Amino acid sequence: MIKKILVSQPKPTSEKSPYFEIANKEHVEFTFHPFIKVEGLTAREFRQQKIQILDHSAIVFTSRHSVDFFFTLCKEMRVVLPEDMKYFGLSEAIALYIQKYVQYRKRKVFFGSTGRWPELVTVMAKHKTENYLVPLSDVHNDDVARMLDEKKLKHTECVMYRTVTNDYPKDKDFDFDMIVLFTPAGVKSLLENFPDFKQGDKRLACFGDVTRAAIEEAGLRCDLFAPTPQARSMTAAIEIYLGENK
């Protein structure tokens, strides 16, 4: 019987989170601990890429992390951004977040309509003369570069932040009946935190095909997978699973 579930994400800030509803309905206890965390590169590490921020006329942000780390790095390197610098956000939420650092009235900010790269690239293509800088994580593929190349846009990708293991507190018990994982990095972190991890009766739940593949490549068993036609979210999948395994 499943009573204690570890979710490898930050604890929800809203009391209306589905996790809390499931806890009350199914009488289970959720513990939240991200197995990974994101940290920015130092100015010294960034300079090793030999990229000059001011050689570019537009910056493309893919997440709030990228916004925070970009402006933090600029401050550390004493880079003064020109008034005519343009900013592009993958979504409207990211574009709005840029206001934390720049004033909209003095800057030009653009964003995609759906939060997906193809739509943002369409917007960027309307500004063909720009030289784009795209801050990324150390874990990324060439999809973005390929899309920009197809539109013949001048661009440079750079690494500004990285994903690292977030240690599980040594003073806390690790006696969970189910562990919920969301990324391959989370799977890697689980095994780094617990090198002698034995799955046994513990259920592993995961979100996404690449996470499931990472679990299986590690020689572990995926007991619960999302999304599916019946459960589009991880919480929906957990609720169904608990209902069927009482």
mmCIF file of C-alpha atoms in Angstrom:
data_model
loop_
_atom_site.group_PDB
_atom_site.id
_atom_site.type_symbol
_atom_site.label_atom_id
_atom_site.label_comp_id
_atom_site.label_asym_id
_atom_site.label_seq_id
_atom_site.Cartn_x
_atom_site.Cartn_y
_atom_site.Cartn_z
ATOM 1 C CA MET A 1 0.000 0.000 0.000
ATOM 2 C CA ILE A 2 1.285 3.432 -0.949
ATOM 3 C CA LYS A 3 1.327 5.924 1.914
ATOM 4 C CA LYS A 4 4.415 8.106 1.429
ATOM 5 C CA ILE A 5 5.269 9.726 -1.918
ATOM 6 C CA LEU A 6 8.337 11.796 -2.783
ATOM 7 C CA VAL A 7 7.817 14.350 -5.570
ATOM 8 C CA SER A 8 11.058 15.649 -7.057
ATOM 9 C CA GLN A 9 9.762 19.196 -7.475
ATOM 10 C CA PRO A 10 9.412 22.260 -5.216
ATOM 11 C CA LYS A 11 6.433 22.250 -2.888
ATOM 12 C CA PRO A 12 3.403 23.932 -4.510
ATOM 13 C CA THR A 13 2.704 27.420 -3.233
ATOM 14 C CA SER A 14 -1.043 27.208 -3.795
ATOM 15 C CA GLU A 15 -3.270 25.384 -1.337
ATOM 16 C CA LYS A 16 -5.434 24.400 -4.309
ATOM 17 C CA SER A 17 -2.693 22.224 -5.779
ATOM 18 C CA PRO A 18 -3.953 18.801 -6.964
ATOM 19 C CA TYR A 19 -1.271 17.198 -4.796
ATOM 20 C CA PHE A 20 -2.972 18.422 -1.631
ATOM 21 C CA GLU A 21 -6.372 17.319 -2.895
ATOM 22 C CA ILE A 22 -5.006 13.833 -3.568
ATOM 23 C CA ALA A 23 -3.398 13.726 -0.122
ATOM 24 C CA ASN A 24 -6.752 14.406 1.532
ATOM 25 C CA LYS A 25 -8.738 12.096 -0.710
ATOM 26 C CA GLU A 26 -6.379 9.105 -0.727
ATOM 27 C CA HIS A 27 -4.848 9.602 2.750
ATOM 28 C CA VAL A 28 -1.270 9.731 1.474
ATOM 29 C CA GLU A 29 1.631 11.963 2.494
ATOM 30 C CA PHE A 30 3.567 13.956 -0.115
ATOM 31 C CA THR A 31 7.130 15.146 0.453
ATOM 32 C CA PHE A 32 8.603 17.622 -2.023
ATOM 33 C CA HIS A 33 12.314 17.745 -2.768
ATOM 34 C CA PRO A 34 13.795 18.793 -6.140
ATOM 35 C CA PHE A 35 16.563 16.392 -7.127
ATOM 36 C CA ILE A 36 18.101 19.046 -9.355
ATOM 37 C CA LYS A 37 18.791 22.765 -9.088
ATOM 38 C CA VAL A 38 19.937 25.381 -11.560
ATOM 39 C CA GLU A 39 22.953 27.605 -10.975
ATOM 40 C CA GLY A 40 24.479 30.346 -13.080
ATOM 41 C CA LEU A 41 27.968 30.313 -14.545
ATOM 42 C CA THR A 42 30.536 32.663 -13.073
ATOM 43 C CA ALA A 43 31.881 35.532 -15.159
ATOM 44 C CA ARG A 44 35.162 33.656 -15.509
ATOM 45 C CA GLU A 45 33.415 30.540 -16.806
ATOM 46 C CA PHE A 46 31.342 32.564 -19.248
ATOM 47 C CA ARG A 47 34.378 34.415 -20.626
ATOM 48 C CA GLN A 48 35.935 31.066 -21.551
ATOM 49 C CA GLN A 49 33.293 30.799 -24.291
ATOM 50 C CA LYS A 50 34.801 33.946 -25.890
ATOM 51 C CA ILE A 51 31.388 35.494 -26.519
ATOM 52 C CA GLN A 52 30.851 39.251 -26.315
ATOM 53 C CA ILE A 53 27.339 40.131 -25.172
ATOM 54 C CA LEU A 54 27.489 43.614 -26.711
ATOM 55 C CA ASP A 55 28.266 42.179 -30.146
ATOM 56 C CA HIS A 56 24.573 41.243 -30.240
ATOM 57 C CA SER A 57 21.521 43.432 -30.764
ATOM 58 C CA ALA A 58 18.867 41.104 -29.316
ATOM 59 C CA ILE A 59 18.677 38.599 -26.458
ATOM 60 C CA VAL A 60 16.393 35.530 -26.511
ATOM 61 C CA PHE A 61 15.124 34.167 -23.207
ATOM 62 C CA THR A 62 13.741 30.649 -22.841
ATOM 63 C CA SER A 63 12.884 30.755 -19.122
ATOM 64 C CA ARG A 64 12.903 32.915 -16.022
ATOM 65 C CA HIS A 65 16.171 31.253 -15.086
ATOM 66 C CA SER A 66 17.744 32.517 -18.286
ATOM 67 C CA VAL A 67 16.512 36.059 -17.539
ATOM 68 C CA ASP A 68 17.882 36.032 -13.983
ATOM 69 C CA PHE A 69 21.251 34.557 -14.877
ATOM 70 C CA PHE A 70 21.734 36.830 -17.907
ATOM 71 C CA PHE A 71 21.207 40.072 -16.003
ATOM 72 C CA THR A 72 23.165 38.801 -12.983
ATOM 73 C CA LEU A 73 26.076 37.978 -15.260
ATOM 74 C CA CYS A 74 25.872 41.369 -16.972
ATOM 75 C CA LYS A 75 26.062 43.049 -13.567
ATOM 76 C CA GLU A 76 29.000 40.913 -12.492
ATOM 77 C CA MET A 77 30.837 41.644 -15.752
ATOM 78 C CA ARG A 78 29.835 45.324 -15.657
ATOM 79 C CA VAL A 79 28.183 45.072 -19.049
ATOM 80 C CA VAL A 80 25.968 48.106 -19.668
ATOM 81 C CA LEU A 81 23.192 47.143 -22.061
ATOM 82 C CA PRO A 82 22.306 49.766 -24.694
ATOM 83 C CA GLU A 83 18.881 51.382 -24.732
ATOM 84 C CA ASP A 84 18.088 49.923 -28.163
ATOM 85 C CA MET A 85 18.761 46.301 -27.136
ATOM 86 C CA LYS A 86 15.810 44.085 -28.048
ATOM 87 C CA TYR A 87 14.511 41.196 -25.944
ATOM 88 C CA PHE A 88 12.576 38.131 -27.069
ATOM 89 C CA GLY A 89 10.759 35.763 -24.684
ATOM 90 C CA LEU A 90 9.594 32.249 -25.421
ATOM 91 C CA SER A 91 6.255 33.128 -23.797
ATOM 92 C CA GLU A 92 4.378 36.202 -22.650
ATOM 93 C CA ALA A 93 5.054 35.277 -19.007
ATOM 94 C CA ILE A 94 8.801 35.312 -19.650
ATOM 95 C CA ALA A 95 8.525 38.596 -21.541
ATOM 96 C CA LEU A 96 6.664 40.149 -18.620
ATOM 97 C CA TYR A 97 9.296 38.843 -16.208
ATOM 98 C CA ILE A 98 11.924 40.882 -18.053
ATOM 99 C CA GLN A 99 10.296 43.944 -16.481
ATOM 100 C CA LYS A 100 12.107 42.974 -13.284
ATOM 101 C CA TYR A 101 15.281 44.226 -14.954
ATOM 102 C CA VAL A 102 14.302 46.632 -17.760
ATOM 103 C CA GLN A 103 11.593 49.197 -18.376
ATOM 104 C CA TYR A 104 9.217 48.345 -21.192
ATOM 105 C CA ARG A 105 8.878 51.979 -22.253
ATOM 106 C CA LYS A 106 12.561 52.207 -23.014
ATOM 107 C CA ARG A 107 13.075 48.718 -24.387
ATOM 108 C CA LYS A 108 11.591 46.631 -27.145
ATOM 109 C CA VAL A 109 10.237 43.278 -25.975
ATOM 110 C CA PHE A 110 8.668 40.556 -28.134
ATOM 111 C CA PHE A 111 7.323 37.077 -27.425
ATOM 112 C CA GLY A 112 5.779 34.028 -29.045
ATOM 113 C CA SER A 113 2.045 33.440 -28.908
ATOM 114 C CA THR A 114 2.082 29.836 -27.680
ATOM 115 C CA GLY A 115 5.232 29.409 -25.589
ATOM 116 C CA ARG A 116 6.739 27.147 -28.264
ATOM 117 C CA TRP A 117 9.858 27.734 -30.318
ATOM 118 C CA PRO A 118 8.309 27.685 -33.837
ATOM 119 C CA GLU A 119 6.053 30.619 -32.968
ATOM 120 C CA LEU A 120 8.900 32.603 -31.409
ATOM 121 C CA VAL A 121 11.132 31.966 -34.418
ATOM 122 C CA THR A 122 8.348 33.341 -36.644
ATOM 123 C CA VAL A 123 8.395 36.537 -34.561
ATOM 124 C CA MET A 124 12.191 36.702 -34.697
ATOM 125 C CA ALA A 125 12.118 36.290 -38.483
ATOM 126 C CA LYS A 126 10.336 39.639 -38.709
ATOM 127 C CA HIS A 127 13.539 41.174 -37.333
ATOM 128 C CA LYS A 128 16.029 39.684 -39.797
ATOM 129 C CA THR A 129 18.702 42.324 -39.239
ATOM 130 C CA GLU A 130 19.179 41.480 -35.551
ATOM 131 C CA ASN A 131 22.139 39.539 -34.221
ATOM 132 C CA TYR A 132 20.610 37.209 -31.620
ATOM 133 C CA LEU A 133 22.226 35.887 -28.449
ATOM 134 C CA VAL A 134 20.486 32.834 -26.960
ATOM 135 C CA PRO A 135 21.468 31.966 -23.346
ATOM 136 C CA LEU A 136 20.926 28.244 -22.686
ATOM 137 C CA SER A 137 21.493 25.552 -20.094
ATOM 138 C CA ASP A 138 24.479 23.231 -20.310
ATOM 139 C CA VAL A 139 21.947 20.517 -21.217
ATOM 140 C CA HIS A 140 20.447 21.356 -24.612
ATOM 141 C CA ASN A 141 20.273 20.070 -28.156
ATOM 142 C CA ASP A 142 20.758 21.702 -31.563
ATOM 143 C CA ASP A 143 17.051 22.158 -32.318
ATOM 144 C CA VAL A 144 17.079 25.900 -31.630
ATOM 145 C CA ALA A 145 20.165 26.549 -33.750
ATOM 146 C CA ARG A 146 18.683 24.517 -36.584
ATOM 147 C CA MET A 147 15.413 26.481 -36.576
ATOM 148 C CA LEU A 148 17.248 29.802 -36.585
ATOM 149 C CA ASP A 149 19.547 28.628 -39.373
ATOM 150 C CA GLU A 150 16.538 27.651 -41.466
ATOM 151 C CA LYS A 151 15.259 31.248 -41.186
ATOM 152 C CA LYS A 152 18.759 32.541 -41.986
ATOM 153 C CA LEU A 153 18.893 34.487 -38.725
ATOM 154 C CA LYS A 154 22.256 35.550 -37.334
ATOM 155 C CA HIS A 155 22.596 34.025 -33.892
ATOM 156 C CA THR A 156 24.928 32.718 -31.195
ATOM 157 C CA GLU A 157 24.044 30.176 -28.514
ATOM 158 C CA CYS A 158 25.866 30.344 -25.197
ATOM 159 C CA VAL A 159 25.751 28.473 -21.906
ATOM 160 C CA MET A 160 24.855 30.715 -18.950
ATOM 161 C CA TYR A 161 23.529 28.220 -16.408
ATOM 162 C CA ARG A 162 23.708 24.537 -15.592
ATOM 163 C CA THR A 163 21.705 21.808 -13.912
ATOM 164 C CA VAL A 164 23.359 20.179 -10.905
ATOM 165 C CA THR A 165 22.433 17.580 -8.311
ATOM 166 C CA ASN A 166 20.490 18.831 -5.302
ATOM 167 C CA ASP A 167 21.545 16.741 -2.307
ATOM 168 C CA TYR A 168 18.869 15.030 -0.266
ATOM 169 C CA PRO A 169 19.138 16.012 3.433
ATOM 170 C CA LYS A 170 21.207 13.411 5.249
ATOM 171 C CA ASP A 171 19.213 13.897 8.447
ATOM 172 C CA LYS A 172 15.918 12.914 6.811
ATOM 173 C CA ASP A 173 14.602 9.404 6.241
ATOM 174 C CA PHE A 174 14.281 8.149 2.687
ATOM 175 C CA ASP A 175 11.503 5.645 3.223
ATOM 176 C CA PHE A 176 9.052 6.402 0.421
ATOM 177 C CA ASP A 177 6.653 4.018 -1.265
ATOM 178 C CA MET A 178 6.697 6.014 -4.513
ATOM 179 C CA ILE A 179 9.214 8.417 -6.079
ATOM 180 C CA VAL A 180 8.026 10.789 -8.806
ATOM 181 C CA LEU A 181 10.633 11.885 -11.379
ATOM 182 C CA PHE A 182 10.302 14.467 -14.144
ATOM 183 C CA THR A 183 13.635 14.617 -15.974
ATOM 184 C CA PRO A 184 16.615 12.400 -16.842
ATOM 185 C CA ALA A 185 18.691 14.732 -14.653
ATOM 186 C CA GLY A 186 16.373 13.858 -11.773
ATOM 187 C CA VAL A 187 17.006 10.155 -12.351
ATOM 188 C CA LYS A 188 20.754 10.794 -12.390
ATOM 189 C CA SER A 189 20.514 12.835 -9.198
ATOM 190 C CA LEU A 190 18.549 10.091 -7.420
ATOM 191 C CA LEU A 191 21.342 7.617 -8.108
ATOM 192 C CA GLU A 192 24.036 10.133 -7.158
ATOM 193 C CA ASN A 193 22.272 10.813 -3.857
ATOM 194 C CA PHE A 194 21.808 7.085 -3.241
ATOM 195 C CA PRO A 195 24.513 5.083 -5.088
ATOM 196 C CA ASP A 196 23.264 1.849 -3.502
ATOM 197 C CA PHE A 197 19.621 2.508 -4.376
ATOM 198 C CA LYS A 198 17.588 -0.700 -4.628
ATOM 199 C CA GLN A 199 14.109 -0.291 -6.042
ATOM 200 C CA GLY A 200 12.485 -3.391 -4.611
ATOM 201 C CA ASP A 201 8.833 -2.593 -3.919
ATOM 202 C CA LYS A 202 9.298 1.152 -4.374
ATOM 203 C CA ARG A 203 7.273 2.501 -7.271
ATOM 204 C CA LEU A 204 8.918 4.874 -9.688
ATOM 205 C CA ALA A 205 6.590 7.307 -11.476
ATOM 206 C CA CYS A 206 7.831 9.503 -14.279
ATOM 207 C CA PHE A 207 6.729 12.188 -16.699
ATOM 208 C CA GLY A 208 7.799 12.022 -20.339
ATOM 209 C CA ASP A 209 9.389 9.455 -22.624
ATOM 210 C CA VAL A 210 12.964 10.650 -22.067
ATOM 211 C CA THR A 211 12.586 10.317 -18.295
ATOM 212 C CA ARG A 212 11.185 6.806 -18.665
ATOM 213 C CA ALA A 213 14.094 5.903 -20.944
ATOM 214 C CA ALA A 214 16.561 7.183 -18.330
ATOM 215 C CA ILE A 215 14.894 5.049 -15.654
ATOM 216 C CA GLU A 216 15.083 1.939 -17.809
ATOM 217 C CA GLU A 217 18.680 2.651 -18.874
ATOM 218 C CA ALA A 218 19.566 2.784 -15.176
ATOM 219 C CA GLY A 219 18.207 -0.739 -14.799
ATOM 220 C CA LEU A 220 15.182 0.417 -12.835
ATOM 221 C CA ARG A 221 11.457 -0.196 -13.290
ATOM 222 C CA CYS A 222 8.956 2.462 -14.330
ATOM 223 C CA ASP A 223 5.665 1.654 -12.563
ATOM 224 C CA LEU A 224 3.661 4.743 -13.500
ATOM 225 C CA PHE A 225 3.950 6.895 -16.614
ATOM 226 C CA ALA A 226 2.416 10.176 -17.748
ATOM 227 C CA PRO A 227 1.159 11.751 -19.890
ATOM 228 C CA THR A 228 -1.346 9.292 -21.307
ATOM 229 C CA PRO A 229 -4.724 9.812 -23.022
ATOM 230 C CA GLN A 230 -6.369 9.075 -19.668
ATOM 231 C CA ALA A 231 -4.005 11.226 -17.577
ATOM 232 C CA ARG A 232 -2.478 14.295 -19.179
ATOM 233 C CA SER A 233 -0.741 15.383 -15.968
ATOM 234 C CA MET A 234 1.392 13.646 -13.370
ATOM 235 C CA THR A 235 -1.128 14.358 -10.629
ATOM 236 C CA ALA A 236 -3.953 12.846 -12.672
ATOM 237 C CA ALA A 237 -1.866 9.718 -13.264
ATOM 238 C CA ILE A 238 -1.032 9.423 -9.554
ATOM 239 C CA GLU A 239 -4.678 9.791 -8.569
ATOM 240 C CA ILE A 240 -5.757 7.042 -10.986
ATOM 241 C CA TYR A 241 -2.936 4.761 -9.847
ATOM 242 C CA LEU A 242 -3.769 5.196 -6.158
ATOM 243 C CA GLY A 243 -7.441 4.523 -6.852
ATOM 244 C CA GLU A 244 -6.575 1.266 -8.588
ATOM 245 C CA ASN A 245 -3.995 0.100 -6.018
ATOM 246 C CA LYS A 246 -5.649 0.443 -2.633
#
